[in-house]
């Protein structure tokens, strides 16, 4: 069992920045990856960004490209999400997820996420 603990959410004005962190109690597989998803009120959960240690690449949803930056640590247990130029539409509960991917699958929305965090609220005021 892997426990994910998120931190860093809060209230910020539009145009501001926040950094989320997610620490895992361990890793369980090769081709390990961690990702952030979010769920806004009344909407379905959506992918935000992912980091894959197997190729040291970052993956982003179009809505956050050029504004958000995801990074993973060398121990492969923590992932960070730096969110810049925040907009009111970024308001949501952000969830960290951990799992694995296939070598030839470059779509992080299809990766297998076995573990999820409890979520952290991000609120962007206009």
PDB file of C-alpha atoms in Angstrom:
ATOM      1  CA  UNK A   1       0.000   0.000   0.000  1.00  0.00           C
ATOM      2  CA  UNK A   2       1.294   3.443  -0.959  1.00  0.00           C
ATOM      3  CA  UNK A   3       0.084   6.493   0.943  1.00  0.00           C
ATOM      4  CA  UNK A   4       0.042   9.834  -0.880  1.00  0.00           C
ATOM      5  CA  UNK A   5       0.080  13.057   1.116  1.00  0.00           C
ATOM      6  CA  UNK A   6      -0.640  16.339  -0.644  1.00  0.00           C
ATOM      7  CA  UNK A   7       0.081  19.856   0.554  1.00  0.00           C
ATOM      8  CA  UNK A   8       0.232  23.411  -0.731  1.00  0.00           C
ATOM      9  CA  UNK A   9      -3.318  24.277  -1.673  1.00  0.00           C
ATOM     10  CA  UNK A  10      -4.987  27.491  -0.642  1.00  0.00           C
ATOM     11  CA  UNK A  11      -6.582  30.745  -1.731  1.00  0.00           C
ATOM     12  CA  UNK A  12      -4.851  33.015  -4.228  1.00  0.00           C
ATOM     13  CA  UNK A  13      -5.832  35.930  -6.419  1.00  0.00           C
ATOM     14  CA  UNK A  14      -5.993  35.574 -10.176  1.00  0.00           C
ATOM     15  CA  UNK A  15      -2.542  35.878 -11.678  1.00  0.00           C
ATOM     16  CA  UNK A  16      -0.905  34.496  -8.568  1.00  0.00           C
ATOM     17  CA  UNK A  17       1.026  31.286  -7.999  1.00  0.00           C
ATOM     18  CA  UNK A  18       0.878  28.223  -5.787  1.00  0.00           C
ATOM     19  CA  UNK A  19       3.009  25.125  -5.440  1.00  0.00           C
ATOM     20  CA  UNK A  20       1.508  21.753  -4.638  1.00  0.00           C
ATOM     21  CA  UNK A  21       3.529  18.860  -3.274  1.00  0.00           C
ATOM     22  CA  UNK A  22       2.718  15.179  -3.136  1.00  0.00           C
ATOM     23  CA  UNK A  23       4.838  12.703  -1.220  1.00  0.00           C
ATOM     24  CA  UNK A  24       4.466   8.961  -1.542  1.00  0.00           C
ATOM     25  CA  UNK A  25       5.353   6.482   1.188  1.00  0.00           C
ATOM     26  CA  UNK A  26       7.054   4.315  -1.433  1.00  0.00           C
ATOM     27  CA  UNK A  27       6.981   3.185  -5.016  1.00  0.00           C
ATOM     28  CA  UNK A  28       5.661  -0.086  -6.187  1.00  0.00           C
ATOM     29  CA  UNK A  29       6.517  -0.562  -9.830  1.00  0.00           C
ATOM     30  CA  UNK A  30       8.882   0.102 -12.644  1.00  0.00           C
ATOM     31  CA  UNK A  31       7.882   2.759 -15.175  1.00  0.00           C
ATOM     32  CA  UNK A  32       6.674   4.728 -12.201  1.00  0.00           C
ATOM     33  CA  UNK A  33       4.691   7.901 -12.703  1.00  0.00           C
ATOM     34  CA  UNK A  34       2.851  10.435 -10.610  1.00  0.00           C
ATOM     35  CA  UNK A  35       0.230  12.869 -11.754  1.00  0.00           C
ATOM     36  CA  UNK A  36      -2.162  15.605 -10.732  1.00  0.00           C
ATOM     37  CA  UNK A  37      -5.842  15.598 -11.514  1.00  0.00           C
ATOM     38  CA  UNK A  38      -8.481  18.110 -10.479  1.00  0.00           C
ATOM     39  CA  UNK A  39     -12.212  18.251 -10.009  1.00  0.00           C
ATOM     40  CA  UNK A  40     -14.063  21.540 -10.128  1.00  0.00           C
ATOM     41  CA  UNK A  41     -17.538  21.905  -8.630  1.00  0.00           C
ATOM     42  CA  UNK A  42     -20.117  20.299 -10.876  1.00  0.00           C
ATOM     43  CA  UNK A  43     -17.512  18.928 -13.272  1.00  0.00           C
ATOM     44  CA  UNK A  44     -15.804  15.619 -13.867  1.00  0.00           C
ATOM     45  CA  UNK A  45     -12.290  14.938 -12.758  1.00  0.00           C
ATOM     46  CA  UNK A  46      -9.726  15.984 -15.346  1.00  0.00           C
ATOM     47  CA  UNK A  47      -6.061  15.355 -15.937  1.00  0.00           C
ATOM     48  CA  UNK A  48      -3.710  18.257 -15.200  1.00  0.00           C
ATOM     49  CA  UNK A  49      -0.090  17.095 -15.415  1.00  0.00           C
ATOM     50  CA  UNK A  50       2.093  14.027 -14.996  1.00  0.00           C
ATOM     51  CA  UNK A  51       5.718  13.193 -14.425  1.00  0.00           C
ATOM     52  CA  UNK A  52       7.267   9.948 -15.602  1.00  0.00           C
ATOM     53  CA  UNK A  53      10.569   8.796 -14.131  1.00  0.00           C
ATOM     54  CA  UNK A  54      11.047   6.212 -16.863  1.00  0.00           C
ATOM     55  CA  UNK A  55      11.743   8.929 -19.430  1.00  0.00           C
ATOM     56  CA  UNK A  56      12.049  11.985 -17.149  1.00  0.00           C
ATOM     57  CA  UNK A  57       9.322  13.719 -19.102  1.00  0.00           C
ATOM     58  CA  UNK A  58       6.519  16.030 -18.114  1.00  0.00           C
ATOM     59  CA  UNK A  59       3.031  15.842 -19.575  1.00  0.00           C
ATOM     60  CA  UNK A  60       0.406  18.565 -19.436  1.00  0.00           C
ATOM     61  CA  UNK A  61      -3.200  19.204 -20.238  1.00  0.00           C
ATOM     62  CA  UNK A  62      -3.623  21.889 -22.879  1.00  0.00           C
ATOM     63  CA  UNK A  63      -5.404  24.141 -20.407  1.00  0.00           C
ATOM     64  CA  UNK A  64      -2.312  24.435 -18.209  1.00  0.00           C
ATOM     65  CA  UNK A  65       0.556  24.215 -20.682  1.00  0.00           C
ATOM     66  CA  UNK A  66       2.904  27.211 -20.317  1.00  0.00           C
ATOM     67  CA  UNK A  67       1.433  28.037 -16.886  1.00  0.00           C
ATOM     68  CA  UNK A  68       2.053  24.926 -14.770  1.00  0.00           C
ATOM     69  CA  UNK A  69       5.305  23.051 -14.232  1.00  0.00           C
ATOM     70  CA  UNK A  70       5.542  19.533 -12.797  1.00  0.00           C
ATOM     71  CA  UNK A  71       8.745  18.078 -11.426  1.00  0.00           C
ATOM     72  CA  UNK A  72       9.754  14.872  -9.698  1.00  0.00           C
ATOM     73  CA  UNK A  73      12.478  14.335  -7.138  1.00  0.00           C
ATOM     74  CA  UNK A  74      15.461  12.025  -7.429  1.00  0.00           C
ATOM     75  CA  UNK A  75      14.076   9.608  -4.869  1.00  0.00           C
ATOM     76  CA  UNK A  76      11.045   9.067  -7.091  1.00  0.00           C
ATOM     77  CA  UNK A  77       8.675   9.605  -4.193  1.00  0.00           C
ATOM     78  CA  UNK A  78       7.665  13.250  -4.469  1.00  0.00           C
ATOM     79  CA  UNK A  79       6.159  15.312  -7.233  1.00  0.00           C
ATOM     80  CA  UNK A  80       5.654  19.052  -7.284  1.00  0.00           C
ATOM     81  CA  UNK A  81       3.259  21.164  -9.289  1.00  0.00           C
ATOM     82  CA  UNK A  82       4.116  24.816  -9.675  1.00  0.00           C
ATOM     83  CA  UNK A  83       1.033  26.707 -10.808  1.00  0.00           C
ATOM     84  CA  UNK A  84       1.592  30.168 -12.263  1.00  0.00           C
ATOM     85  CA  UNK A  85      -0.757  32.756 -13.754  1.00  0.00           C
ATOM     86  CA  UNK A  86      -3.658  31.129 -11.988  1.00  0.00           C
ATOM     87  CA  UNK A  87      -7.155  31.762 -13.265  1.00  0.00           C
ATOM     88  CA  UNK A  88     -10.530  31.455 -11.515  1.00  0.00           C
ATOM     89  CA  UNK A  89     -11.249  28.442 -13.730  1.00  0.00           C
ATOM     90  CA  UNK A  90      -8.320  26.653 -12.081  1.00  0.00           C
ATOM     91  CA  UNK A  91     -10.362  26.509  -8.876  1.00  0.00           C
ATOM     92  CA  UNK A  92     -10.800  22.848  -7.957  1.00  0.00           C
ATOM     93  CA  UNK A  93      -9.784  20.090  -5.605  1.00  0.00           C
ATOM     94  CA  UNK A  94      -6.440  18.821  -6.829  1.00  0.00           C
ATOM     95  CA  UNK A  95      -5.645  15.138  -6.420  1.00  0.00           C
ATOM     96  CA  UNK A  96      -2.291  13.430  -6.606  1.00  0.00           C
ATOM     97  CA  UNK A  97      -2.100   9.988  -8.186  1.00  0.00           C
ATOM     98  CA  UNK A  98       0.645   7.383  -8.488  1.00  0.00           C
ATOM     99  CA  UNK A  99       0.968   4.409 -10.742  1.00  0.00           C
ATOM    100  CA  UNK A 100       2.705   3.029 -13.780  1.00  0.00           C
ATOM    101  CA  UNK A 101       2.742   3.294 -17.539  1.00  0.00           C
ATOM    102  CA  UNK A 102       3.674   1.196 -20.528  1.00  0.00           C
ATOM    103  CA  UNK A 103       6.929   2.060 -22.270  1.00  0.00           C
ATOM    104  CA  UNK A 104       5.157   3.007 -25.489  1.00  0.00           C
ATOM    105  CA  UNK A 105       2.157   4.805 -23.987  1.00  0.00           C
ATOM    106  CA  UNK A 106       2.619   8.547 -24.023  1.00  0.00           C
ATOM    107  CA  UNK A 107      -0.930   9.434 -23.005  1.00  0.00           C
ATOM    108  CA  UNK A 108      -0.941   9.955 -19.238  1.00  0.00           C
ATOM    109  CA  UNK A 109      -4.725   9.819 -19.121  1.00  0.00           C
ATOM    110  CA  UNK A 110      -4.411   6.108 -19.942  1.00  0.00           C
ATOM    111  CA  UNK A 111      -1.753   5.228 -17.385  1.00  0.00           C
ATOM    112  CA  UNK A 112      -2.696   2.960 -14.504  1.00  0.00           C
ATOM    113  CA  UNK A 113      -3.059   4.995 -11.323  1.00  0.00           C
ATOM    114  CA  UNK A 114      -3.343   2.659  -8.368  1.00  0.00           C
ATOM    115  CA  UNK A 115      -3.070   5.187  -5.556  1.00  0.00           C
ATOM    116  CA  UNK A 116      -4.717   8.528  -4.905  1.00  0.00           C
ATOM    117  CA  UNK A 117      -4.297  11.295  -2.375  1.00  0.00           C
ATOM    118  CA  UNK A 118      -7.068  12.867  -0.338  1.00  0.00           C
ATOM    119  CA  UNK A 119      -7.074  16.063  -2.370  1.00  0.00           C
ATOM    120  CA  UNK A 120      -6.162  19.668  -1.650  1.00  0.00           C
ATOM    121  CA  UNK A 121      -8.354  22.680  -2.377  1.00  0.00           C
ATOM    122  CA  UNK A 122      -7.121  25.404  -4.701  1.00  0.00           C
ATOM    123  CA  UNK A 123      -9.275  28.518  -4.915  1.00  0.00           C
ATOM    124  CA  UNK A 124      -8.480  31.365  -7.297  1.00  0.00           C
ATOM    125  CA  UNK A 125     -10.382  34.582  -6.732  1.00  0.00           C
ATOM    126  CA  UNK A 126     -11.072  37.061  -9.504  1.00  0.00           C
TER     127      UNK A 126
END
